[in-house]
Tab-separated table of C-alpha atoms in Angstrom:
chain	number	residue	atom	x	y	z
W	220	UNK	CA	0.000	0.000	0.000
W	221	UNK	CA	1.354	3.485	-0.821
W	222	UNK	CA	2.306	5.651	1.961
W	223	UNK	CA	-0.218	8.525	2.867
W	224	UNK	CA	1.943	11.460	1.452
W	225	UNK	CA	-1.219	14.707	1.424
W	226	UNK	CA	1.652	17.158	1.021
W	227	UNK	CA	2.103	17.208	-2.901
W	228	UNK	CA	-0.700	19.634	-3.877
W	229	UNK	CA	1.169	22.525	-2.284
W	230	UNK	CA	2.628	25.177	-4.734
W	231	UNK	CA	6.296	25.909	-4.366
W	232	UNK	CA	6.546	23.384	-1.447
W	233	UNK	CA	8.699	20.543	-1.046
W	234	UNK	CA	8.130	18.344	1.792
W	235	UNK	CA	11.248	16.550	3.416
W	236	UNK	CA	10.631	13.529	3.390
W	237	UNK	CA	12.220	10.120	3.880
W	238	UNK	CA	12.227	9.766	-0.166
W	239	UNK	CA	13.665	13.115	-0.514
W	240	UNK	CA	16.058	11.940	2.283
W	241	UNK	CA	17.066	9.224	0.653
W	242	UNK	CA	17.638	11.265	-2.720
W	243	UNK	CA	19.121	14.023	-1.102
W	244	UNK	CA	21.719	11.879	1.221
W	245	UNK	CA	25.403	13.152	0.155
W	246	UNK	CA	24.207	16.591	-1.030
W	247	UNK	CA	23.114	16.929	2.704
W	248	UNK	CA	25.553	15.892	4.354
W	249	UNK	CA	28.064	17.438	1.959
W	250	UNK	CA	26.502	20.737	3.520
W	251	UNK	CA	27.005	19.272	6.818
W	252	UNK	CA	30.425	19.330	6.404
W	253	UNK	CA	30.895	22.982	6.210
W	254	UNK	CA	30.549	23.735	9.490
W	255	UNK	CA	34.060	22.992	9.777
W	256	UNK	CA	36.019	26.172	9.391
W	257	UNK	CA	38.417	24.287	7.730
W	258	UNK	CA	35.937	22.624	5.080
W	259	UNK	CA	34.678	25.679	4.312
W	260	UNK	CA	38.391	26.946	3.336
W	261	UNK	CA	38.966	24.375	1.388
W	262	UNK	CA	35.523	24.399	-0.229
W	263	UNK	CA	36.112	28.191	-1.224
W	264	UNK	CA	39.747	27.381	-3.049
W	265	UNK	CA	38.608	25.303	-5.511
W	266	UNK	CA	34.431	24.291	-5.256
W	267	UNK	CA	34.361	21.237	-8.156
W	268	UNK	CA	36.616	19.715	-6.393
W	269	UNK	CA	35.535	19.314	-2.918
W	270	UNK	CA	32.306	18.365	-4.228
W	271	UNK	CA	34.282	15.664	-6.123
W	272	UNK	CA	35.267	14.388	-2.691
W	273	UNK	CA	31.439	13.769	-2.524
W	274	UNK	CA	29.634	10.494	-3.880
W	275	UNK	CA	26.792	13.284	-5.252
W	276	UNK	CA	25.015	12.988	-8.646
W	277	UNK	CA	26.539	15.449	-10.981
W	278	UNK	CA	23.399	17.518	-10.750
W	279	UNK	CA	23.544	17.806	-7.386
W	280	UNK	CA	26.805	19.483	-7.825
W	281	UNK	CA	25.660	21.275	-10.468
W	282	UNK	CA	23.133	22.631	-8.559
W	283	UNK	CA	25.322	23.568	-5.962
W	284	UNK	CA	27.765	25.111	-8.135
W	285	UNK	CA	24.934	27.106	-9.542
W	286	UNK	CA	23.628	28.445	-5.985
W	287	UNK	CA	20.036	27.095	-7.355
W	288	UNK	CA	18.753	26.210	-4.162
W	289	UNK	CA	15.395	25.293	-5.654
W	290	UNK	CA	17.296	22.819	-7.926
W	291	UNK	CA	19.128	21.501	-4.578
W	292	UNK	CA	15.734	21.045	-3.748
W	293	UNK	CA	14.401	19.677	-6.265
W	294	UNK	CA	17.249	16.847	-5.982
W	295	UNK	CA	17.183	16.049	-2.828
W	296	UNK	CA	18.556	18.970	-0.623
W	297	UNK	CA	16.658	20.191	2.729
W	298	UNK	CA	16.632	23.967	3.383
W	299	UNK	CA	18.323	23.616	6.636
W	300	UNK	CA	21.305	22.015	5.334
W	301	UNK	CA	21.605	24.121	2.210
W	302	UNK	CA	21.740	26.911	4.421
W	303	UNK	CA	25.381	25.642	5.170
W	304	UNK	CA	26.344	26.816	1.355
W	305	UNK	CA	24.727	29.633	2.311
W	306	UNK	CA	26.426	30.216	5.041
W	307	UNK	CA	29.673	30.188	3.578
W	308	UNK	CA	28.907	32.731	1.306
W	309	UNK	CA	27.906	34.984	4.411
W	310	UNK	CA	24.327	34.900	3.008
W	311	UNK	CA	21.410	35.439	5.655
W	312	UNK	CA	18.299	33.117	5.777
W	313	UNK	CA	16.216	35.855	4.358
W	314	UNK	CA	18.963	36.476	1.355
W	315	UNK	CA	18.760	32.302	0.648
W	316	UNK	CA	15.202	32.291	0.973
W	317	UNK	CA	14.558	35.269	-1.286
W	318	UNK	CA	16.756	34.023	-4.040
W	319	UNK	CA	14.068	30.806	-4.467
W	320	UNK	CA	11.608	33.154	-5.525
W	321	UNK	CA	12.898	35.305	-8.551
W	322	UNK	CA	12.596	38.637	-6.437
W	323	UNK	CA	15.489	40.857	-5.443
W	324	UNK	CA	16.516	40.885	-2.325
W	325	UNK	CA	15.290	44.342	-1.665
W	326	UNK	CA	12.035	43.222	-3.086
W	327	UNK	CA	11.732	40.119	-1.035
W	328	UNK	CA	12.712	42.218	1.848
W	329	UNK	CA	10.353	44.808	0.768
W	330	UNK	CA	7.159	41.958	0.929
W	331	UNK	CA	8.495	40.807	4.549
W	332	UNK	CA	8.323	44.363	5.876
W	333	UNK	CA	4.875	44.499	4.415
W	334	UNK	CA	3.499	42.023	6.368
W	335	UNK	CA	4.638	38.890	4.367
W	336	UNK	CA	2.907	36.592	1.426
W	337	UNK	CA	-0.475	35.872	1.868
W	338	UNK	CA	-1.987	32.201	2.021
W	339	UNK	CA	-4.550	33.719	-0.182
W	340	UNK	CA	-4.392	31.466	-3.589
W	341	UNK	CA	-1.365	29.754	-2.531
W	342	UNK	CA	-2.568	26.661	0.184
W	343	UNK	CA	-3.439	24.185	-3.276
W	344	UNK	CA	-1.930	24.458	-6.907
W	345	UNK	CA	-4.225	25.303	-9.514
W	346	UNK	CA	-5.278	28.331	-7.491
W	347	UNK	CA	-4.050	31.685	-8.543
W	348	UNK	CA	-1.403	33.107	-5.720
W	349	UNK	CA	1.600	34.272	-6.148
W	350	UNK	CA	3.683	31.114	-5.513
W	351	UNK	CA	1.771	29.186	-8.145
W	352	UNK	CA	3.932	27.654	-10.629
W	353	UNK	CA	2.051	30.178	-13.977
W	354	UNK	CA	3.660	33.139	-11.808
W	355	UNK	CA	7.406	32.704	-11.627
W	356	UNK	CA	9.943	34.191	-11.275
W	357	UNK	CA	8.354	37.117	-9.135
W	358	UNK	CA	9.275	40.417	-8.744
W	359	UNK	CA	10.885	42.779	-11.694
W	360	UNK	CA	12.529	39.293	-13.543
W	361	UNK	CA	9.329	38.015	-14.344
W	362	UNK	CA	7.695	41.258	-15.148
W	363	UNK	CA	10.704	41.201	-17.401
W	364	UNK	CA	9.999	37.628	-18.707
W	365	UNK	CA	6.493	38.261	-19.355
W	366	UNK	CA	7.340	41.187	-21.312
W	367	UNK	CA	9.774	39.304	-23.643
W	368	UNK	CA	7.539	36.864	-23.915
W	369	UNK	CA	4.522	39.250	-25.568
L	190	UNK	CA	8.648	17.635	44.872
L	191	UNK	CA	9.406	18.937	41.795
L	192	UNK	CA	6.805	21.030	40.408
L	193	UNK	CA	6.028	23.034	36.840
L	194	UNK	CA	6.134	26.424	37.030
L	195	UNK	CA	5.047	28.231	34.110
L	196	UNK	CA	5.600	27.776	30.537
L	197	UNK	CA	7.394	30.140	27.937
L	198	UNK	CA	6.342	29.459	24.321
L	199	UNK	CA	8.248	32.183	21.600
L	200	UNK	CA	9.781	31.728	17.975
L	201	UNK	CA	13.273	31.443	17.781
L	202	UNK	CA	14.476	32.859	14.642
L	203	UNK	CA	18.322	32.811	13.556
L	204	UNK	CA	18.306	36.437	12.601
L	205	UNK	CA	17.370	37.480	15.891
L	206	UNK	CA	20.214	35.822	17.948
L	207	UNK	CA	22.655	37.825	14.982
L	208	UNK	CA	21.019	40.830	15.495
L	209	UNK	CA	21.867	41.385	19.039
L	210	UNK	CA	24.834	39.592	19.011
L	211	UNK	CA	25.778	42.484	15.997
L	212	UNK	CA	24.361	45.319	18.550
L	213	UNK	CA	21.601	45.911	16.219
L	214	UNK	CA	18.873	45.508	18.266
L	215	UNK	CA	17.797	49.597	18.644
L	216	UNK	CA	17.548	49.696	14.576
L	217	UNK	CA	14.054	50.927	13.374
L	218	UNK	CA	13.386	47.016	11.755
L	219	UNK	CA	14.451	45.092	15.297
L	220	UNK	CA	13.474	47.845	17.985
L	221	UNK	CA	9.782	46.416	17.768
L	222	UNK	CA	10.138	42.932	18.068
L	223	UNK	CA	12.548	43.261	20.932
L	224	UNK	CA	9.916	45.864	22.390
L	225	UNK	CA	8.150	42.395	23.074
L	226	UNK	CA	10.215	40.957	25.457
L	227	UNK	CA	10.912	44.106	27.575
L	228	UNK	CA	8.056	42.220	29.900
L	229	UNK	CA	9.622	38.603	29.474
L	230	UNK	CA	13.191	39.376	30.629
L	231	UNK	CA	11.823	41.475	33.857
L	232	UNK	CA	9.184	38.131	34.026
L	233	UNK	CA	12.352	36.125	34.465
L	234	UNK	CA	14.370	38.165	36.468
L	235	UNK	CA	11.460	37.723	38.665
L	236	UNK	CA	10.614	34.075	38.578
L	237	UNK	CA	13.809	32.841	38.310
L	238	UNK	CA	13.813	28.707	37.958
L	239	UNK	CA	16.089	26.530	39.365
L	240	UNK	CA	16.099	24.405	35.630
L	241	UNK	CA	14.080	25.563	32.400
L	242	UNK	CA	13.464	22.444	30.363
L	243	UNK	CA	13.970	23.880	26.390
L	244	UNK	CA	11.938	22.204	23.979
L	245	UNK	CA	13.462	23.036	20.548
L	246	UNK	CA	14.474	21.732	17.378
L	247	UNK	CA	17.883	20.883	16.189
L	248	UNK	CA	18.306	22.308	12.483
L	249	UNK	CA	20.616	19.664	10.830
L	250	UNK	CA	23.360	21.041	13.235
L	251	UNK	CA	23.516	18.346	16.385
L	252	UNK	CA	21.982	15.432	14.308
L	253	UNK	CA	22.900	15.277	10.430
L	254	UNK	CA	21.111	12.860	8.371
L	255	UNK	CA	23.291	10.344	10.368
L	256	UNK	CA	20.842	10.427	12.794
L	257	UNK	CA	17.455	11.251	13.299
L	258	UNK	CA	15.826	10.967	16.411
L	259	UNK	CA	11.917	12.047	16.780
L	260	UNK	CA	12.671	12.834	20.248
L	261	UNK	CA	16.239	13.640	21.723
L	262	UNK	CA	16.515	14.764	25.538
L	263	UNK	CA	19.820	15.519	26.208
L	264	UNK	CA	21.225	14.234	30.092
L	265	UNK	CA	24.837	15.840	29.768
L	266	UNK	CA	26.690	17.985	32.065
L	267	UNK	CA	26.867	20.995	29.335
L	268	UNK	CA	26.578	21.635	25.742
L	269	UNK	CA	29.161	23.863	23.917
L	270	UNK	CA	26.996	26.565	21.512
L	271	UNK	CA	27.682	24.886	17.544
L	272	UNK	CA	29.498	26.747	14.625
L	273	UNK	CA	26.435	26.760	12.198
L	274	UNK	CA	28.335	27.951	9.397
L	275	UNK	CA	28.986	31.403	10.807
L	276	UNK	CA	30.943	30.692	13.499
L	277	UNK	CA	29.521	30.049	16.895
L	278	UNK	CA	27.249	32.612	18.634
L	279	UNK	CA	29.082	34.567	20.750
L	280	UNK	CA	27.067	33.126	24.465
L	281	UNK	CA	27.662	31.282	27.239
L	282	UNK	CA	28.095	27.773	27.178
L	283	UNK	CA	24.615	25.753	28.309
L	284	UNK	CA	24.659	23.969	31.663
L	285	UNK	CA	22.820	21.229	31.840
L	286	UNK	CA	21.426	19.228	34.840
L	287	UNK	CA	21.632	15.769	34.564
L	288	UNK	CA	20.283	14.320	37.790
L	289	UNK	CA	16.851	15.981	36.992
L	290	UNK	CA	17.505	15.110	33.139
L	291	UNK	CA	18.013	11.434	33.710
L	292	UNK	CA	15.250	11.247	35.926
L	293	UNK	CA	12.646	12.806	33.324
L	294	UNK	CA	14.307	10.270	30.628
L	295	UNK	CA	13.360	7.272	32.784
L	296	UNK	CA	10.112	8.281	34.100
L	297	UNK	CA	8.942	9.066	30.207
L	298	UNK	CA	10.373	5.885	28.846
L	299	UNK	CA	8.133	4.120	31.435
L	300	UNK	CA	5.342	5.596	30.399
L	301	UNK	CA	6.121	4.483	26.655
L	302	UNK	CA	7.927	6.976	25.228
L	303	UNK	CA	10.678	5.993	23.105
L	304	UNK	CA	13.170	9.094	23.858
L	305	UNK	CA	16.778	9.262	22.505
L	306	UNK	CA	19.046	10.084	25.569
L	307	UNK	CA	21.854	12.463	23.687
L	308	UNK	CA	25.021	12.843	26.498
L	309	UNK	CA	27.125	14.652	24.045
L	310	UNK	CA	25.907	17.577	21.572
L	311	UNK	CA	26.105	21.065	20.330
L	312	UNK	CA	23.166	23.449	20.627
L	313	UNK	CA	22.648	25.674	18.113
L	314	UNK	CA	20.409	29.004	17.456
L	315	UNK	CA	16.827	26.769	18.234
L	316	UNK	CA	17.966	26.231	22.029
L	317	UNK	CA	20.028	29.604	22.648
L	318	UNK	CA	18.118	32.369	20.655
L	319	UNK	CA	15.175	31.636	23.283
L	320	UNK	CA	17.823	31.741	26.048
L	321	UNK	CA	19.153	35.408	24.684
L	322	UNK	CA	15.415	36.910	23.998
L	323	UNK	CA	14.419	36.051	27.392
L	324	UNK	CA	17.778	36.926	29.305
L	325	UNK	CA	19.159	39.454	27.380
L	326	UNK	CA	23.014	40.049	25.793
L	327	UNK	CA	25.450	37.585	28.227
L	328	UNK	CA	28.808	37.659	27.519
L	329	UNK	CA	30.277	34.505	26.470
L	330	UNK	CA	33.169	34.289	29.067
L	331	UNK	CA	31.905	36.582	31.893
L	332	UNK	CA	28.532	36.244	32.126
L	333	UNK	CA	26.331	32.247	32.645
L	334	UNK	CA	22.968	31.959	31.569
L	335	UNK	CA	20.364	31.984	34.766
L	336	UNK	CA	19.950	28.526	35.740
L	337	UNK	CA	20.842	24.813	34.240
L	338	UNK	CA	19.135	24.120	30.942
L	339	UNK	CA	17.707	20.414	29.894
L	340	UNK	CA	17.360	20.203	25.737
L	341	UNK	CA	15.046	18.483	24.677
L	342	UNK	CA	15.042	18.398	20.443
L	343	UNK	CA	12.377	17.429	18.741
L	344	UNK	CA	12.542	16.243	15.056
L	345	UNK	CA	10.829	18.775	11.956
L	346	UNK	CA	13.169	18.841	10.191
L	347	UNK	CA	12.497	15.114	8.119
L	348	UNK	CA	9.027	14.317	7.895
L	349	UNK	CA	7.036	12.484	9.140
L	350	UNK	CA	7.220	14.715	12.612
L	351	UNK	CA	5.305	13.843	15.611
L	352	UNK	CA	1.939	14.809	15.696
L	353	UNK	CA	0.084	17.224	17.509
L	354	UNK	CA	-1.259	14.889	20.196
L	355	UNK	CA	2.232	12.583	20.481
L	356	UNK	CA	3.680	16.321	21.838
L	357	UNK	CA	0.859	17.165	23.948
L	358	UNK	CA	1.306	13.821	25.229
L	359	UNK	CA	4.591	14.052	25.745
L	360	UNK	CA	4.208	16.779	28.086
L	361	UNK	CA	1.589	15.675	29.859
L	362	UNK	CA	4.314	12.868	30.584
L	363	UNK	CA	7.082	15.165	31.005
L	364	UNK	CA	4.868	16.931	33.657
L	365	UNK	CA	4.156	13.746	35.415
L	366	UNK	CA	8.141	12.824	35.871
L	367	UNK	CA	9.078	16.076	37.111
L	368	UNK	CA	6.322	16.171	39.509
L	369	UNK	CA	7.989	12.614	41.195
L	370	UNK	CA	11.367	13.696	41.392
L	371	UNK	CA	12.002	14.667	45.191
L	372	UNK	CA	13.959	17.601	44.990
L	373	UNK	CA	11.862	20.462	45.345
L	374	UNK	CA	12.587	22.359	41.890
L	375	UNK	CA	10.989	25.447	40.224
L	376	UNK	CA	11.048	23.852	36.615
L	377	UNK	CA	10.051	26.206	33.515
L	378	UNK	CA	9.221	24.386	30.338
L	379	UNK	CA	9.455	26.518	26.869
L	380	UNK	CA	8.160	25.667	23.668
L	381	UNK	CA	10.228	27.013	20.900
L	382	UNK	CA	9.869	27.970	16.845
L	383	UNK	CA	7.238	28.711	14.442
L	384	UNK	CA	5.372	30.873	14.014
L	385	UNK	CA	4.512	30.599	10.675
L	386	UNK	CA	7.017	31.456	7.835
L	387	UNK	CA	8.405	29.085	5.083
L	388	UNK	CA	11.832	29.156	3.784
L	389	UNK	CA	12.011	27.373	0.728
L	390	UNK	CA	10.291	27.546	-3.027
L	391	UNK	CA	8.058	29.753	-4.814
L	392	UNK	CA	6.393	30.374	-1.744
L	393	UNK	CA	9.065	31.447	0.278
L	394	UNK	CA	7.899	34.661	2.866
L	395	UNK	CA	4.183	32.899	3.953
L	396	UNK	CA	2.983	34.735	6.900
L	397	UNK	CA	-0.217	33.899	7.801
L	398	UNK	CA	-1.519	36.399	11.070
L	399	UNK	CA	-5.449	35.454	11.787
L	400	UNK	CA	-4.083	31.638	11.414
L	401	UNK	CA	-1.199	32.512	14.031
L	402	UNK	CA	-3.370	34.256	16.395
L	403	UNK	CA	-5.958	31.156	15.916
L	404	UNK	CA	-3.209	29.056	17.009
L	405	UNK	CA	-2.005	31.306	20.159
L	406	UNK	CA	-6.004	31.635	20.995
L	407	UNK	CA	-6.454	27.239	21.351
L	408	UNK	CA	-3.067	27.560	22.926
L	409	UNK	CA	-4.261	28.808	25.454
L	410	UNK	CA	-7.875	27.777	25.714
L	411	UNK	CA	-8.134	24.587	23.877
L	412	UNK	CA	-4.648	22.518	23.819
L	413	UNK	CA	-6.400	19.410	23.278
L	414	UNK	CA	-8.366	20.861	20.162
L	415	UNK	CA	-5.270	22.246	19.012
L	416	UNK	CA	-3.072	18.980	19.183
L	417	UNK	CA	-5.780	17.151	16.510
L	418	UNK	CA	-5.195	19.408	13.730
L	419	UNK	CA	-3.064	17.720	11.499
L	420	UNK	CA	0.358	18.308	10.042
L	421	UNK	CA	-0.917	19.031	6.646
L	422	UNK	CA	-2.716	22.574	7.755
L	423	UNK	CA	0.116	23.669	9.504
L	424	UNK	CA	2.046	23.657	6.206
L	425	UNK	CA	-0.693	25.048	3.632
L	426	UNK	CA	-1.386	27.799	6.710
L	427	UNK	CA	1.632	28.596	8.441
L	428	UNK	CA	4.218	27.424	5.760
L	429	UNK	CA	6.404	24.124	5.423
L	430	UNK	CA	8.630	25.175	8.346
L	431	UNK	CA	5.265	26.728	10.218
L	432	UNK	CA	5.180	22.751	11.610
L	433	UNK	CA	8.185	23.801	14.216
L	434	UNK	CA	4.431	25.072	16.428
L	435	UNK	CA	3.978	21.236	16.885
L	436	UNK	CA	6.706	21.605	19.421
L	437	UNK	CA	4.425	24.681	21.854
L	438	UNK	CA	2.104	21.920	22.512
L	439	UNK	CA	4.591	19.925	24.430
L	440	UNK	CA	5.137	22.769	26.901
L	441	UNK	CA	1.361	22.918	26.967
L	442	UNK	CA	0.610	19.734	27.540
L	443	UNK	CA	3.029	19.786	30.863
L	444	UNK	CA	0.486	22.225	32.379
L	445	UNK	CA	-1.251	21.296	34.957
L	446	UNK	CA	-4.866	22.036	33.511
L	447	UNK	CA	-4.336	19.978	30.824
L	448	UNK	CA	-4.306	16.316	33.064
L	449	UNK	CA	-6.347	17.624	36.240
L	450	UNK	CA	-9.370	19.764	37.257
L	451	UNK	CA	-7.677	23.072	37.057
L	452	UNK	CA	-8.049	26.482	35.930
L	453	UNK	CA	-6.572	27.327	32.763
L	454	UNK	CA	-3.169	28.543	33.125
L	455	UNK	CA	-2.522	32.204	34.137
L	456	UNK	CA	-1.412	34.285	30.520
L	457	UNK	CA	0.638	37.013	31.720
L	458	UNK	CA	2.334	38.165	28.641
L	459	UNK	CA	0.985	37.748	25.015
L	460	UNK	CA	3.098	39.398	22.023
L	461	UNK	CA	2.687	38.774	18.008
L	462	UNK	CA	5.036	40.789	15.532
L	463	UNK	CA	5.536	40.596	11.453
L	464	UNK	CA	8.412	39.769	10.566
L	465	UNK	CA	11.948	38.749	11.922
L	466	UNK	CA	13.810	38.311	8.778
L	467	UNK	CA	10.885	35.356	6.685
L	468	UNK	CA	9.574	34.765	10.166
L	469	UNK	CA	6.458	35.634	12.325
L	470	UNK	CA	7.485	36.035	16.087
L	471	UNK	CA	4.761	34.648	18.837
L	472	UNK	CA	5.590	35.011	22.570
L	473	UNK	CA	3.542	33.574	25.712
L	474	UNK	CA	3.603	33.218	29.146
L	475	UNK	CA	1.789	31.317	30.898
L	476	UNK	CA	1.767	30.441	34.512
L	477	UNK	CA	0.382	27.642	36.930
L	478	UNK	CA	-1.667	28.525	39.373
L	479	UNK	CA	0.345	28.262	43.042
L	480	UNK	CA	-1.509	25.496	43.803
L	481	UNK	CA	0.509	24.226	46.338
L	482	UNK	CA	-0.094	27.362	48.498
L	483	UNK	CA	-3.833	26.907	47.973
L	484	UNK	CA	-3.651	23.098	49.179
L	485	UNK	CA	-1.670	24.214	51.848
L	486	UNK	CA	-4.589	26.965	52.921
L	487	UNK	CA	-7.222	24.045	52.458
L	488	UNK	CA	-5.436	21.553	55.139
L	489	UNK	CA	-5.130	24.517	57.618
C-alpha cells in the first residue's frame, strides 16, 4: 500500500521527506560538512573539487555550483542544510530564501516588511497566488519575462 | 517535589540571535520585536527557575542525516553553543542538569515513550536564541545563563514529525516525571519555533496572522483541540517550516490544567510581531496557578 503522502498539492513546497532523504543523502551531508572552518576553506579554493570528494550525482553538484537552491531542492537537498552553502557565502536566511523566488533581495525584503505573502491562492496548486507555478519568477525578472515573452 | 512552574512558548528565529549579538537591536526594523520581550526578561528576572526544560528543534546542526531521532533529551553535564556555518554565537556555554535530566528520561520511557538520551551535543540558534530573547546580551566568558538548561530536540526537520497529540502527550508525561522527582525544583518548560514562515520555493515569505493568532487563541484555551489538527494545515497555513508550532504543545501539555481539574493557566504576557527576517514572532507566558499554596490553605 502506498504511503499517505497529502503534502504534494502545495505550490512551491517541497516536503522533506524520507524519499527526498534518501535522494538528497550526500548533497546533505556534503553541507554538513561545512561547518568545519576548515571545510569551508577548502571548499572556497577550488568548489568542483571538494564536491568531487562527494559520492553526489553530478546535478547535485551542479546545482550547488549554480547556488540554485530550488534545484538543490528539487534533488534532494533540505533547506536547513543548504543553508550551510549559504552560510559560507555569508548569506542570511532571508537572502537564501529570497533568491528561491525570482525577487530581489530588496524586493523580497520589501514583501516581509509588508506584512509577508499571503496564504490567499497559494494553500493548493491550480489556485491563482503568487507562488503558483504560472507566476514565476516574481518580482521585476518576471515582469521582465512576461514582457519578452509578448 | 518537583513542580512546573510556568511555561514560555516564543519563535526562535536565527536572525534574531545575529542581530543582538551584531548590537543591532535599537535599529528601526528590530526595535519592535525586541519591544516584546521588555516584559519577558523582567518576568524572568522575577521568577527565576532553578532548571528551564527547552523544547526546541535541532536544524541539521547536532543530528545530520546520520541520525534522526523524533525525540532527543539531552542528560549531559553541558553543551558547547555549535558553529552553524557562521561561526559560533558569541554566548555562554549551556549547563545542563543531569540528575533531573536522567530522571525525566526514565520516568517518560516508562510511560512508553521511546526518547533518545543524547550525552554529548552542540546546541545551536533553536535552544540559545530563546535563552538570549528572554535573558538578554550575556557575555560569552563573563557572564552564565540563569539557571541549568535540559534540551530536549524534537525532530521537523524530516518528515514524518510527531503529531500534535504525540507532543501534547509528551508533556503531559514530562509533567508527570518532574512532579515525582524529590527535589523540590521550580522547573520552567518553553516551547520554541514557528510561528509561521516558510523558507524554501516559490512560496518562500508565507505569513499567515489570523491563522497565528488562531493558534495562540487554542493555545491557550483549547490545547487538546489544538493537538488534533493535522500536520498538513500547519504547512498550507503557516508554511512548510510553520510545523516547528507542533513543538508549543509539548510545553502545553506539561500544564497542569491539561491532566487535572484546574483552571486554565494564568497568561501574563501575550506578544505577536511581522516579521523577523521570513519569520512571524509569537511570545507567551503562561503560569500555573500556586496550587501548592492553595492546598496548603485548604489543610489549615
Amino acid at each position: 500500500m502506498a504511503l499517505e503522502k497529502p503534502y504534494l498539492d502545495v505550490p512551491g513546497t517541497i516536503i522533506f521527506d524520507a524519499e527526498q532523504s534518501r535522494k538528497g543523502y550526500w548533497l546533505n551531508q556534503f553541507c554538513v560538512s561545512l561547518m568545519k572552518a576548515d571545510n569551508r576553506a577548502r571548499f572556497k579554493a577550488n568548489e568542483r573539487a571538494y564536491l568531487d570528494e562527494w559520492p553526489m550525482s553530478e546535478e547535485q553538484k551542479q546545482a550547488v555550483l549554480a547556488r540554485d537552491l530550488n534545484w538543490c531542492m528539487r534533488t534532494g537537498g533540505n533547506i536547513y542544510f543548504l543553508a550551510r552553502i549559504g552560510a559560507t557565502d555569508g548569506k542570511s536566511f532571508q537572502q537564501m530564501a529570497g533568491s528561491m523566488t525570482g525577487m530581489s533581495e530588496d524586493e523580497y525584503r520589501a514583501m516581509m516588511v509588508a506584512g509577508g505573502r499571503s496564504a490567499e491562492g497559494n494553500r493548493y496548486l491550480g489556485e491563482d497566488g503568487d507562488a503558483q507555478p504560472q507566476h514565476q519568477p516574481q518580482g521585476h525578472a518576471g515582469r521582465d519575462a512576461q514582457a519578452k515573452g509578448h | 517535589m518537583a513542580r512546573i512552574t510556568a511555561s514560555v512558548y516564543t519563535s526562535h528565529v536565527p536572525a534574531i540571535g545575529a542581530a543582538m549579538d551584531l548590537g543591532k537591536t535599537h535599529e528601526p526594523y528590530w526595535q519592535p520585536m525586541f519591544a516584546g520581550y521588555d516584559f519577558s526578561r523582567q518576568w524572568l528576572r522575577e521568577n527565576t527557575p532553578d532548571v528551564i526544560l527547552m523544547v526546541y528543534n535541532d536544524h541539521a546542526t547536532a543530528f545530520s542525516l546520520d541520525m534522526i531521532p523524533t525525540f532527543a533529551l539531552g542528560t549531559a553535564a553541558e553543551y558547547q553553543v555549535a558553529d552553524e556555518g557562521w561561526g559560533p554565537r558569541p554566548v555562554p556555554k549551556v549547563i545542563g542538569h543531569p540528575e533531573l535530566a536522567s530522571h525525566i528520561a526514565q520516568s517518560v520511557i516508562q510511560q512508553d515513550f521511546d526518547l533518545t538520551i543524547v550525552n554529548k551535543m552542540d546546541v545551536d540558534h533553536g535552544l540559545t536564541v530563546p535563552l538570549s530573547l528572554m535573558c538578554g546580551e550575556k557575555d560569552p566568558v563573563k557572564d552564565a545563563w540563569p539557571c541549568p538548561v535540559i534540551p530536549l530536540a524534537v525532530n521537523v526537520v524530516q518528515y514524518p514529525v510527531p503529531s500534535g497529540m504525540r507532543c501534547l502527550n509528551l508533556g503531559r508525561a514530562i509533567r508527570k516525571a518532574i512532579e515525582s522527582y524529590d527535589e523540590d525544583l521550580k522547573v520552567q518548560i518553553w516551547g520554541t519555533g514557528g510561528m509561521s514562515h516558510q523558507l524554501q520555493g516559490a512560496r518562500a515569505g508565507l505569513i499567515n496572522k489570523a491563522w497565528d493568532n488562531r493558534f495562540l487563541d487554542l493555545l491557550i484555551e483549547n490545547p487538546v483541540g489544538l493537538a488534533e489538527i493535522p500536520h498538513i494545515e500547519y504547512v498550507r497555513e503557516a508554511g512548510s517550516e510553520g510545523i516547528e508550532l507542533v513543538m508549543w504543545l509539548i510545553a502545553r501539555g506539561a500544564m497542569a490544567d491539561v491532566d487535572q481539574a484546574r483552571p486554565l493557566p494564568k497568561v501574563v504576557h501575550r506578544f505577536y510581531h511581522v516579521p523577523a527576517s521570513n519569520t512571524a514572532v509569537g511570545h507567551l507566558i503562561m503560569e500555573n496557578p500556586v496550587q501548592r499554596l492553595l492546598d496548603k490553605r485548604y489543610q489549615l
